[in-house]
Coordinates of C-alpha atoms and ligand atoms in Angstrom, one line a residue:
X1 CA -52.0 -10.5 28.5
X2 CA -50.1 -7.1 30.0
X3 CA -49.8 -4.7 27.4
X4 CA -45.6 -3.9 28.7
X5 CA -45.3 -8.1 27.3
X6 CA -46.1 -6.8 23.9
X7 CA -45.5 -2.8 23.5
X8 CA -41.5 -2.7 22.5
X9 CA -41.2 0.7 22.9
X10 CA -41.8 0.4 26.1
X11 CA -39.9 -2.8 27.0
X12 CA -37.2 -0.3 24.8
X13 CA -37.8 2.5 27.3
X14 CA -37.4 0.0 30.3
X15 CA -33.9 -1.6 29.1
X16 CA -32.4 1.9 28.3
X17 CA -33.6 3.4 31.7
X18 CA -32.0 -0.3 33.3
X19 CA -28.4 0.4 31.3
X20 CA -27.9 3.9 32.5
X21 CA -24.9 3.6 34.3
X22 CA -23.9 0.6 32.9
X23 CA -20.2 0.9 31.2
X24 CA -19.7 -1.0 28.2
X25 CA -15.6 -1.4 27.0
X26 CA -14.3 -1.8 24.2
X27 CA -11.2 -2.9 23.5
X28 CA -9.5 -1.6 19.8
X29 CA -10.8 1.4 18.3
X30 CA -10.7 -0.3 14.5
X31 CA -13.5 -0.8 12.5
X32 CA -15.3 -3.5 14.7
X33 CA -14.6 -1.3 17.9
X34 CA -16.2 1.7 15.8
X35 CA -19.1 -0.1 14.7
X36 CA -20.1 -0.9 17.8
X37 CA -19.8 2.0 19.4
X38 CA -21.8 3.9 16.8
X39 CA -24.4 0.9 17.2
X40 CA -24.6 1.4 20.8
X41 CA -25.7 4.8 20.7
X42 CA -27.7 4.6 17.9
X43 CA -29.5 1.8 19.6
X44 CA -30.6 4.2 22.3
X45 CA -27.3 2.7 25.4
X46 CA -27.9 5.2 28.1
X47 CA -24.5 4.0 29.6
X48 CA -20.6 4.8 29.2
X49 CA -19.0 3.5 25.9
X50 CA -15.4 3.4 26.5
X51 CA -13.3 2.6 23.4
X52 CA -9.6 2.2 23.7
X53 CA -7.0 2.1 20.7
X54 CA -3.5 1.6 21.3
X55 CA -3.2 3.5 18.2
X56 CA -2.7 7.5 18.0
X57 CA -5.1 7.8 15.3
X58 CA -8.9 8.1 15.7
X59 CA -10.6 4.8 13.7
X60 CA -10.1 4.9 10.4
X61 CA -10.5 2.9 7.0
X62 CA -7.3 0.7 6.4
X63 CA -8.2 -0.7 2.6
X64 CA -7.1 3.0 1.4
X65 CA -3.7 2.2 2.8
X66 CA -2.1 -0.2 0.2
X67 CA -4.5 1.7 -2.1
X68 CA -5.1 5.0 -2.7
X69 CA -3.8 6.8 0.3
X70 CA -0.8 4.9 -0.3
X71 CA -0.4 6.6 -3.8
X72 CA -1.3 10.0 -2.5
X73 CA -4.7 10.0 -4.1
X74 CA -6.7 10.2 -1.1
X75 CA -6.1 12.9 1.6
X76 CA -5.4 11.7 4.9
X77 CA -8.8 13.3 6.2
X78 CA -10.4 11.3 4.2
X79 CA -9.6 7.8 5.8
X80 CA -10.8 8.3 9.0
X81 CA -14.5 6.8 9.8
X82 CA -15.5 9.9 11.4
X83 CA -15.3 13.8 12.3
X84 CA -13.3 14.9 15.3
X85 CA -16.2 16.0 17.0
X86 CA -18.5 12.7 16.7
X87 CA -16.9 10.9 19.5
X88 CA -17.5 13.8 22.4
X89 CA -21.3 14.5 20.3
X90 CA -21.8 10.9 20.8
X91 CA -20.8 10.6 24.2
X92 CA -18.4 8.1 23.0
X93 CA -15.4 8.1 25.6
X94 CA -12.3 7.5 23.0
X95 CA -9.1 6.8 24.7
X96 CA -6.4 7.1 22.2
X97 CA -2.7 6.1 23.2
X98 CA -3.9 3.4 25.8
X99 CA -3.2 -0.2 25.6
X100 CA -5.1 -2.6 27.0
X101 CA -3.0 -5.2 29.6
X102 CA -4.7 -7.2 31.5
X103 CA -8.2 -8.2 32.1
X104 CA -10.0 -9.6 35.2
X105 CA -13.3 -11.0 33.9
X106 CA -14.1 -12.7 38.1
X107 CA -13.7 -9.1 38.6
X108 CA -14.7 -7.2 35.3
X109 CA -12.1 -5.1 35.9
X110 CA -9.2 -3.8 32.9
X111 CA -5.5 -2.7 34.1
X112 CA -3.9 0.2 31.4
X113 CA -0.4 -0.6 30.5
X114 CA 0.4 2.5 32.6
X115 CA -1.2 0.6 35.7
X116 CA -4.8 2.7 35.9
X117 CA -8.0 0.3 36.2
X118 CA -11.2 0.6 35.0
X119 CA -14.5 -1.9 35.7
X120 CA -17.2 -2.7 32.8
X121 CA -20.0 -4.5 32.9
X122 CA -19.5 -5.6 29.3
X123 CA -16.5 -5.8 27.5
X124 CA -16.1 -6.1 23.6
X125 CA -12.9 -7.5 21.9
X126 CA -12.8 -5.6 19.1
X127 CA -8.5 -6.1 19.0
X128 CA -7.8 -7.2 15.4
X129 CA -5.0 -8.7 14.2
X130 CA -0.8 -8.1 14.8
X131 CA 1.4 -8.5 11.7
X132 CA 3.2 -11.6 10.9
X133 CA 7.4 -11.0 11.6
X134 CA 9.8 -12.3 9.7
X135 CA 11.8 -14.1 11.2
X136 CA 15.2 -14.9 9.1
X137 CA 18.7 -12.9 9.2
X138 CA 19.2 -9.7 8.6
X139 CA 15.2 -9.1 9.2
X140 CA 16.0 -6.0 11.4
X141 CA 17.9 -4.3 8.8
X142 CA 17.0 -0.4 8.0
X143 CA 14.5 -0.4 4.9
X144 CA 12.4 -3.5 5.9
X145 CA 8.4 -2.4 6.6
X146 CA 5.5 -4.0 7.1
X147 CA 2.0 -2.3 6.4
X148 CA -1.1 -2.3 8.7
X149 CA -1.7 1.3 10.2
X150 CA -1.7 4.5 9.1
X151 CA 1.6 5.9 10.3
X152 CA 2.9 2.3 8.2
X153 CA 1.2 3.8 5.0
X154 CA 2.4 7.5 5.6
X155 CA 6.2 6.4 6.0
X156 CA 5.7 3.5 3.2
X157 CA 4.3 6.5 1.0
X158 CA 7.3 8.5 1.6
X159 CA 9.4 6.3 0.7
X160 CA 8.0 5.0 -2.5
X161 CA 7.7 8.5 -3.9
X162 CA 11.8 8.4 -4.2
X163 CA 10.9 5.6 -6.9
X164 CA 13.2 3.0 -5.1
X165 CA 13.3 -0.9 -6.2
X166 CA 10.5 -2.7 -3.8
X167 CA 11.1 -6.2 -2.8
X168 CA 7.4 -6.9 -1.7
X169 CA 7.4 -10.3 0.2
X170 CA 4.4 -12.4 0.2
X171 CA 1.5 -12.7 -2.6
X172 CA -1.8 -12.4 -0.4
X173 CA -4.2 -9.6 -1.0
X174 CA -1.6 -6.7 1.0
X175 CA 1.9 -7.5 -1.5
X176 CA -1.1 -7.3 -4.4
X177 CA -2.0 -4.1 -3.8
X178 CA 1.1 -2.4 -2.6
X179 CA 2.4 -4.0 -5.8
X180 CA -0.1 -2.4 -7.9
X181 CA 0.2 0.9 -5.7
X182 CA 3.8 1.2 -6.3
X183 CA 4.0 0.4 -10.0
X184 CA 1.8 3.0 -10.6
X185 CA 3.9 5.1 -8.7
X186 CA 6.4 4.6 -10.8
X187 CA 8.6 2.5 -8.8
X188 CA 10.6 -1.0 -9.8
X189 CA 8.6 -3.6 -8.5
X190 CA 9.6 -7.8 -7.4
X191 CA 7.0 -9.7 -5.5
X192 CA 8.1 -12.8 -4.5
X193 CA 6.5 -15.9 -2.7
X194 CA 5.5 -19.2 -2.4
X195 CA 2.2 -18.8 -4.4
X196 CA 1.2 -17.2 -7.2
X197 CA -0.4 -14.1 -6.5
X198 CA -3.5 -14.8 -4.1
X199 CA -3.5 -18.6 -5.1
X200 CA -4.8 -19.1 -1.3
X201 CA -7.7 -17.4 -1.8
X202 CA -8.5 -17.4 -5.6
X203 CA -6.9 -20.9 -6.3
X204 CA -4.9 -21.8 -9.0
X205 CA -6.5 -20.3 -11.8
X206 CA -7.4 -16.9 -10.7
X207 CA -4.0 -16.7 -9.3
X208 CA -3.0 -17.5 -12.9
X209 CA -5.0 -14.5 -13.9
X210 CA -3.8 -12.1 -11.6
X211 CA 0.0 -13.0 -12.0
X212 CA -1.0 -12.5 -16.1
X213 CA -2.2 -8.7 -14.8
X214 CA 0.7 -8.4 -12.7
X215 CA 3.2 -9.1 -15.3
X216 CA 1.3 -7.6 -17.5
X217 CA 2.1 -4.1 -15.5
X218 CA 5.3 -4.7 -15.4
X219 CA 5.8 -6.5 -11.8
X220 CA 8.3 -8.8 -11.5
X221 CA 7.0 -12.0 -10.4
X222 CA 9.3 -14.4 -8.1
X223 CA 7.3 -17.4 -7.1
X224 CA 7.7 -21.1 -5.3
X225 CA 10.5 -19.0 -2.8
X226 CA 10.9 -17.9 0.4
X227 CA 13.1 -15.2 1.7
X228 CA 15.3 -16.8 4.2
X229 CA 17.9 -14.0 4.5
X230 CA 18.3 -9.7 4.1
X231 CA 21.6 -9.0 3.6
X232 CA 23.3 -5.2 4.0
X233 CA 25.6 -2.5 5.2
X234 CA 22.7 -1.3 8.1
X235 CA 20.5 -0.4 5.1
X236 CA 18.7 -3.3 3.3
X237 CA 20.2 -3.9 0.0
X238 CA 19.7 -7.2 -1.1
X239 CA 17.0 -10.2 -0.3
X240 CA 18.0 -14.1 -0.5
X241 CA 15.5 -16.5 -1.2
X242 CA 15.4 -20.2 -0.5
X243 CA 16.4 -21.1 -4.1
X244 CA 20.0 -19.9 -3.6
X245 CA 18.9 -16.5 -6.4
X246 CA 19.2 -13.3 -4.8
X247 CA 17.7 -10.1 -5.3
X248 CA 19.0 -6.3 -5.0
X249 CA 16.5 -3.5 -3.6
X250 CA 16.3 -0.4 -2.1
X251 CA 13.5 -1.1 -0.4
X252 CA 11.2 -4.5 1.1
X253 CA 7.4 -4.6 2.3
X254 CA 6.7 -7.4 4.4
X255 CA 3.3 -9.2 4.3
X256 CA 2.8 -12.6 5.0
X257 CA -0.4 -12.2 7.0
X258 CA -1.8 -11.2 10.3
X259 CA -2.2 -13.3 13.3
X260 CA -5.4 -12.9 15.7
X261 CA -4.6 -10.6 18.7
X262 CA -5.9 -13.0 21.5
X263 CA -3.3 -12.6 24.4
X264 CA -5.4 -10.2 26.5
X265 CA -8.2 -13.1 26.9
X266 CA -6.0 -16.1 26.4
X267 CA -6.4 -17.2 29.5
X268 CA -10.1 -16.7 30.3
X269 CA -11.7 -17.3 27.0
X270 CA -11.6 -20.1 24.3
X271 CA -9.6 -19.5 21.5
X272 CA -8.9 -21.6 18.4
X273 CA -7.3 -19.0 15.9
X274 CA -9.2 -16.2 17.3
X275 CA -11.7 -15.7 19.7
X276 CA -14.3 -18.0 19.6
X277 CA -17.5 -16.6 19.1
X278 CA -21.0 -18.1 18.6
X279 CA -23.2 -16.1 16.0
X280 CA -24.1 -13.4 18.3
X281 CA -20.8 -12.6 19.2
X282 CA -20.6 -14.1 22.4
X283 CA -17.5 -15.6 24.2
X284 CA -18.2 -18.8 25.9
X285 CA -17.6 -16.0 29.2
X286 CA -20.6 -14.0 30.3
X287 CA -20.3 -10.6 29.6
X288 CA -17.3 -10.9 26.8
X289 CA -18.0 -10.4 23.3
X290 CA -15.3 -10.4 20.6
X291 CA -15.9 -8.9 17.0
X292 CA -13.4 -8.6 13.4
X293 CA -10.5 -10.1 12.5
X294 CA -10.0 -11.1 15.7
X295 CA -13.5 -13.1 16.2
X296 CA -13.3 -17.0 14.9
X297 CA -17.4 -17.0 15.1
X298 CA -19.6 -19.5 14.1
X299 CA -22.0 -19.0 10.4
X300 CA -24.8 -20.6 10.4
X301 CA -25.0 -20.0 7.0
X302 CA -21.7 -21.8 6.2
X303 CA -22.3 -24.2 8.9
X304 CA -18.6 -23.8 10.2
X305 CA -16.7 -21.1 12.4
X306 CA -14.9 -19.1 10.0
X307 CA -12.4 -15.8 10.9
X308 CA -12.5 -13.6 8.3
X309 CA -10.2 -10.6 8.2
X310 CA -12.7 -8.6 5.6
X311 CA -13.7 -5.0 6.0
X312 CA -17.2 -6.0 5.8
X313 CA -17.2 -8.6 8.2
X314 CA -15.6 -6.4 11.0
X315 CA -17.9 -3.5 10.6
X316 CA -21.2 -5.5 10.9
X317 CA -19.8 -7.6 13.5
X318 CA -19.2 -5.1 15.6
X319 CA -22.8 -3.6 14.8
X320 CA -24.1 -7.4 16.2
X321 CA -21.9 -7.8 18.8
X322 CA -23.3 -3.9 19.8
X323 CA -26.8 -5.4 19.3
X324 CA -26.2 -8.6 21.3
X325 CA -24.8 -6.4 24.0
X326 CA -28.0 -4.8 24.7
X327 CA -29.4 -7.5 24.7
X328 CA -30.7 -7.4 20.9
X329 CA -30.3 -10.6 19.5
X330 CA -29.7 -10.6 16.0
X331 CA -27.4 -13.1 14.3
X332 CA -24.6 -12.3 12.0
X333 CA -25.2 -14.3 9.7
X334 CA -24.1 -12.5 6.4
X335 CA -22.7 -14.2 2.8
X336 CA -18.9 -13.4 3.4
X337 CA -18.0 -10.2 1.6
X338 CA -14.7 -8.6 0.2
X339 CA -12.8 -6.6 -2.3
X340 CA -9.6 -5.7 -3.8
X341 CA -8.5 -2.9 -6.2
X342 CA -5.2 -3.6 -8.2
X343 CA -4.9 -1.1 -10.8
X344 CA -8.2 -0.7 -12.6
X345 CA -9.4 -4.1 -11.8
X346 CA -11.9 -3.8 -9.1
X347 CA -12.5 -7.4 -7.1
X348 CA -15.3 -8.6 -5.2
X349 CA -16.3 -11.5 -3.9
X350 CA -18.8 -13.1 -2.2
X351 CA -19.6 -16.2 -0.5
X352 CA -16.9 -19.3 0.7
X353 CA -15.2 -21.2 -1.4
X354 CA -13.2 -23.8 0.6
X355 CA -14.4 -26.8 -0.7
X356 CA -15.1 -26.2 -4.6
X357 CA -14.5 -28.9 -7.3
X358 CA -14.3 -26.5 -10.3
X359 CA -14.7 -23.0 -11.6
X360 CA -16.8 -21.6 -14.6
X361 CA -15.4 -18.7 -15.8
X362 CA -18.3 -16.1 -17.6
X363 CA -16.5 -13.6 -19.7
X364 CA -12.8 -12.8 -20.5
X365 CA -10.2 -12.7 -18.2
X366 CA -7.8 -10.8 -20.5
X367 CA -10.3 -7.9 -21.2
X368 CA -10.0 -7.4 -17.3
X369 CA -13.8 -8.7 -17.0
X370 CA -15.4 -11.4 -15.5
X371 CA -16.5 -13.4 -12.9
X372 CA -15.4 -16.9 -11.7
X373 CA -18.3 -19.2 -9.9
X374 CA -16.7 -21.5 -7.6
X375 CA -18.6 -25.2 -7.3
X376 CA -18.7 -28.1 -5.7
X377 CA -21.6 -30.8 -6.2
X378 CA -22.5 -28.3 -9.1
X379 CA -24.2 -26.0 -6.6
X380 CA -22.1 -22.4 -6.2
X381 CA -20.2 -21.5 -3.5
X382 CA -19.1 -18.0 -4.3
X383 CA -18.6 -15.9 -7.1
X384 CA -15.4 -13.5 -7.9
X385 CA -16.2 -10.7 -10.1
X386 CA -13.7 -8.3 -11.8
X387 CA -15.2 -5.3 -12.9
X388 CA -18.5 -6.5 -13.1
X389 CA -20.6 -5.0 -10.0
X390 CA -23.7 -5.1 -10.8
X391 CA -23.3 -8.9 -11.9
X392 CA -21.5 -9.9 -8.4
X393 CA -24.6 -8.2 -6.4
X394 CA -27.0 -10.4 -8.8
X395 CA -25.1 -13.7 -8.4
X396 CA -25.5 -13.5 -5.1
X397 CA -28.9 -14.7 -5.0
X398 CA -27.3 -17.8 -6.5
X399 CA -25.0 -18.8 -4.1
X400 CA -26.1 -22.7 -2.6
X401 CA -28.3 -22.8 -5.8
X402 CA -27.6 -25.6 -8.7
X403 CA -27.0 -23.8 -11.9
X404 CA -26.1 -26.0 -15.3
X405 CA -22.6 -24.3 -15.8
X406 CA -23.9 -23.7 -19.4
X407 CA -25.7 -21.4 -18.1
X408 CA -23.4 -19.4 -16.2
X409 CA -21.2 -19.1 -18.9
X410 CA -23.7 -17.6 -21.6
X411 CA -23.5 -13.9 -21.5
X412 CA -26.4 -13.2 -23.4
X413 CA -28.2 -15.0 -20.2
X414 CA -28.9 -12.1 -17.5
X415 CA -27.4 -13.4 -14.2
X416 CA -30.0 -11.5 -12.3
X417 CA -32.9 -13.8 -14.2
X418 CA -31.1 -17.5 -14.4
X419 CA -33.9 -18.6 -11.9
X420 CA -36.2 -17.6 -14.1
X421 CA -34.9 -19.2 -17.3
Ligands
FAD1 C1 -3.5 -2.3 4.3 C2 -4.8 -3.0 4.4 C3 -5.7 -3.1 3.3 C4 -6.9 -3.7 3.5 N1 -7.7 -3.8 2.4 C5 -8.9 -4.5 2.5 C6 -9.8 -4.5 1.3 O1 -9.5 -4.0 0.3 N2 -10.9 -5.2 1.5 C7 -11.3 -5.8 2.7 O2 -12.4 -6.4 2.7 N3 -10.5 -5.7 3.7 C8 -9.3 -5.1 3.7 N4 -8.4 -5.1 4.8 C9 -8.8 -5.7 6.0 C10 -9.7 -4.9 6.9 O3 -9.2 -3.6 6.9 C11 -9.7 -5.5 8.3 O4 -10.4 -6.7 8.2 C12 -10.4 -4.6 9.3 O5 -9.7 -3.4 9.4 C13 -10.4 -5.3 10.7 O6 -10.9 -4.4 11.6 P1 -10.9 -4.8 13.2 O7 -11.5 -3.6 13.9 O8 -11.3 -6.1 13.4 O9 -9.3 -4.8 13.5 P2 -8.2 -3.7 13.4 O10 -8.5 -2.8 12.2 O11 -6.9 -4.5 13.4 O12 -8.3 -2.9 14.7 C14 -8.0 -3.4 16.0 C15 -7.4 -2.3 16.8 O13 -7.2 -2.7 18.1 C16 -6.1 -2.2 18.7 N5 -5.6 -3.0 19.8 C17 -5.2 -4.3 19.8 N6 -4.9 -4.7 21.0 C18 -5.1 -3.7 21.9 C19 -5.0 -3.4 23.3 N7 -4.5 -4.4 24.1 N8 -5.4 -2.2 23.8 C20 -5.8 -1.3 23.0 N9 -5.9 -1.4 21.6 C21 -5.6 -2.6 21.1 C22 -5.1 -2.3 17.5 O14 -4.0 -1.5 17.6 C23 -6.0 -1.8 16.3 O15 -6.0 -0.4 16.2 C24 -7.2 -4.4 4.7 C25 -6.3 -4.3 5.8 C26 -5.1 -3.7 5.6 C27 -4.2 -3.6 6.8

């Protein structure tokens, strides 16, 4: 057998040498953009990375945004994912300002919203997601924001420093935590929705849990409504909601979820909420790769195409999608990850719960820790820890196992060693 068949460094040395001159695009420089830019270099790409944000801002963390940056306890700095300097060290062309409008993948060409075009050999979605409107009267009325970039957080922190009354609309993971945020700002809070708080993800009981900790801080919890109308003198200053009540504020944060940003590739690509990806982050077009919140991909694991807008799952999807673009093949194949600070309790989760049948609880919920196992066919699905870390990294090992919920729920049983026991 040739020695090049079986010496990587130099098959390594050969691919880098072929991808010089190669340009690789990216479009949306967001985590999953980032990641895979950094992975490309790191991975040795000889060629151009071009990474365009529509955004001003370099990449930077948004979790901080309904959390601590939002309550001025984390400098501004501090959020982005990198120095200035990395970008032009790295050779990483970052394009700032410049939207994306129109792709020719017969071509492999891009147009700029200001009509310049560039070609690629490979392009990355990497595009995220666009905020959900509301879409009721008085919607456009001064005082209504929503919250997903920076410059969102920096006027929203502004604002909530005058210690206005906030009307946060919709109970998902972003009206949690600007909830939180602004009540320990100091500010008068109502959150109002449909669901309890994060009853889509948690179900009904966690939800139960966290509207207990809500209330608890003194929120104002307004559930089972919609808002159907704003109502003021060019200022918002009160919020009507589908049970006829009404509500006064100074002040309303809009977040009743994201939507995948797809238009760029509608045409040319499949899409069934989101890109659709297989495990390695391809398109079903050569030479287009989607990764994050905007990448429906498939999970072997799960054994279902799942779009996850989690930190986690953007950042190493971009780091595969950067892999499978060189032509490293590695699937993303990962137990779903996320988190969520609300005051001082610290949530993460881990694994898919979609189709449980029940939920052990192991510890107490009113001491602020525990963690909730989510079954079905008595085999876990994921587990939901609050303020228990080290427990949520052991019970991961147990995910897809059978354990007696007996077990589960005795604490003076170490999670870490229930296959042992
Ligand atoms: C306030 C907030 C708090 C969060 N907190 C948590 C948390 O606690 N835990 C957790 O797990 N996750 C959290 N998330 C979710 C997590 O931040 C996202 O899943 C992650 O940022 C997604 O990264 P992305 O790169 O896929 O998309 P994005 O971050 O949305 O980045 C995509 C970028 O692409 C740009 N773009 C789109 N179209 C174009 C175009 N045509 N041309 C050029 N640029 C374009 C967009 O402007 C955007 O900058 C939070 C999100 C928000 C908004």
């Amino acid at each position: 057998m040739k020695k090049s068949a079986l010496d990587p460094a130099r098959e390594m040395t050969r691919r880098i040498v072929s991808d010089t001159g190669k340009v690789y695009v990216i479009i949306g420089a967001g985590l999953a953009g980032f990641s895979a830019a950094r992975v490309l270099r790191l991975e040795g790409f000889e060629g151009r990375v071009m990474l365009f944000g529509q955004e001003t801002d370099a990449p930077y963390e948004r979790p901080p945004l309904s959390k601590d940056r939002l309550r001025g306890e984390l400098s501004e700095e501090r959020v982005f994912l990198e120095l200035p300097n990395y970008y032009k060290d790295h050779a990483i062309e970052l394009q700032l300002g410049e939207r994306v409008a129109r792709i020719d993948p017969s071509l492999r060409v891009l147009e700029m919203a200001g009509g310049s075009k560039v070609s690629y050999d490979k392009l990355l979605m990497a595009t995220g997601a666009g905020l959900r409107d509301i879409d009721v009267p008085g919607h456009d009325l001064d005082g209504i924001l929503y919250l997903r970039t920076l410059r969102d957080c920096e006027r929203l922190r502004g604002l909530l420093q005058q210690h206005p009354h906030v009307l946060i609309v919709g109970t998902g993971f972003i009206g949690c935590e600007v909830a939180a945020s602004a009540r320990q700002i100091g500010c008068k809070v109502t959150l109002a929705g449909p669901e309890l708080p994060l009853a889509h993800v948690l179900g009904r009981g966690l939800s139960e849990i966290y509207a207990s900790y809500h209330r608890g801080k003194g929120v104002i919890l307004k559930t089972g409504v919609t808002s159907t109308a704003f109502i003021g003198a060019g200022h918002v200053e009160r919020a009507v909601f589908s049970d006829g009540s009404t509500v006064d504020c100074d002040l309303v944060v809009v977040g009743i979820g994201v939507d995948p940003n797809t238009e760029l590739v509608a045409e040319h690509v499949k899409i069934e909420n989101g890109i659709m990806t297989d495990e390695f982050c391809r398109t079903n077009v050569e030479g287009i790769f989607a990764a994050g919140d905007v990448a429906n991909s498939w999970h072997p694991r799960l054994g279902i195409s799942a779009r996850l807008e989690h930190f986690d799952n953007a950042q190493r999807q971009g780091e595969t999608a950067a892999k499978t673009m060189i032509g490293k093949l590695e699937a993303f194949d990962t137990i779903p990850f996320f988190y969520s600070d609300q005051y001082e309790f610290r949530l993460i989760y881990r694994g898919m719960a979609l189709s449980s049948d029940s939920v052990v609880i192991r510890g107490m919920p009113e001491t602020g820790s525990f963690s909730a196992f989510y079954l079905a066919d008595r085999k876990i699905l994921a587990v939901c820890s609050v303020n228990r870390y080290a427990e949520s990294v052991a019970a991961a090992r147990l995910l897809h196992h059978e354990i007696a919920p007996a077990k589960l729920i005795d604490e003076s049983v170490d999670i870490g060693r229930l296959f042992d026991t």
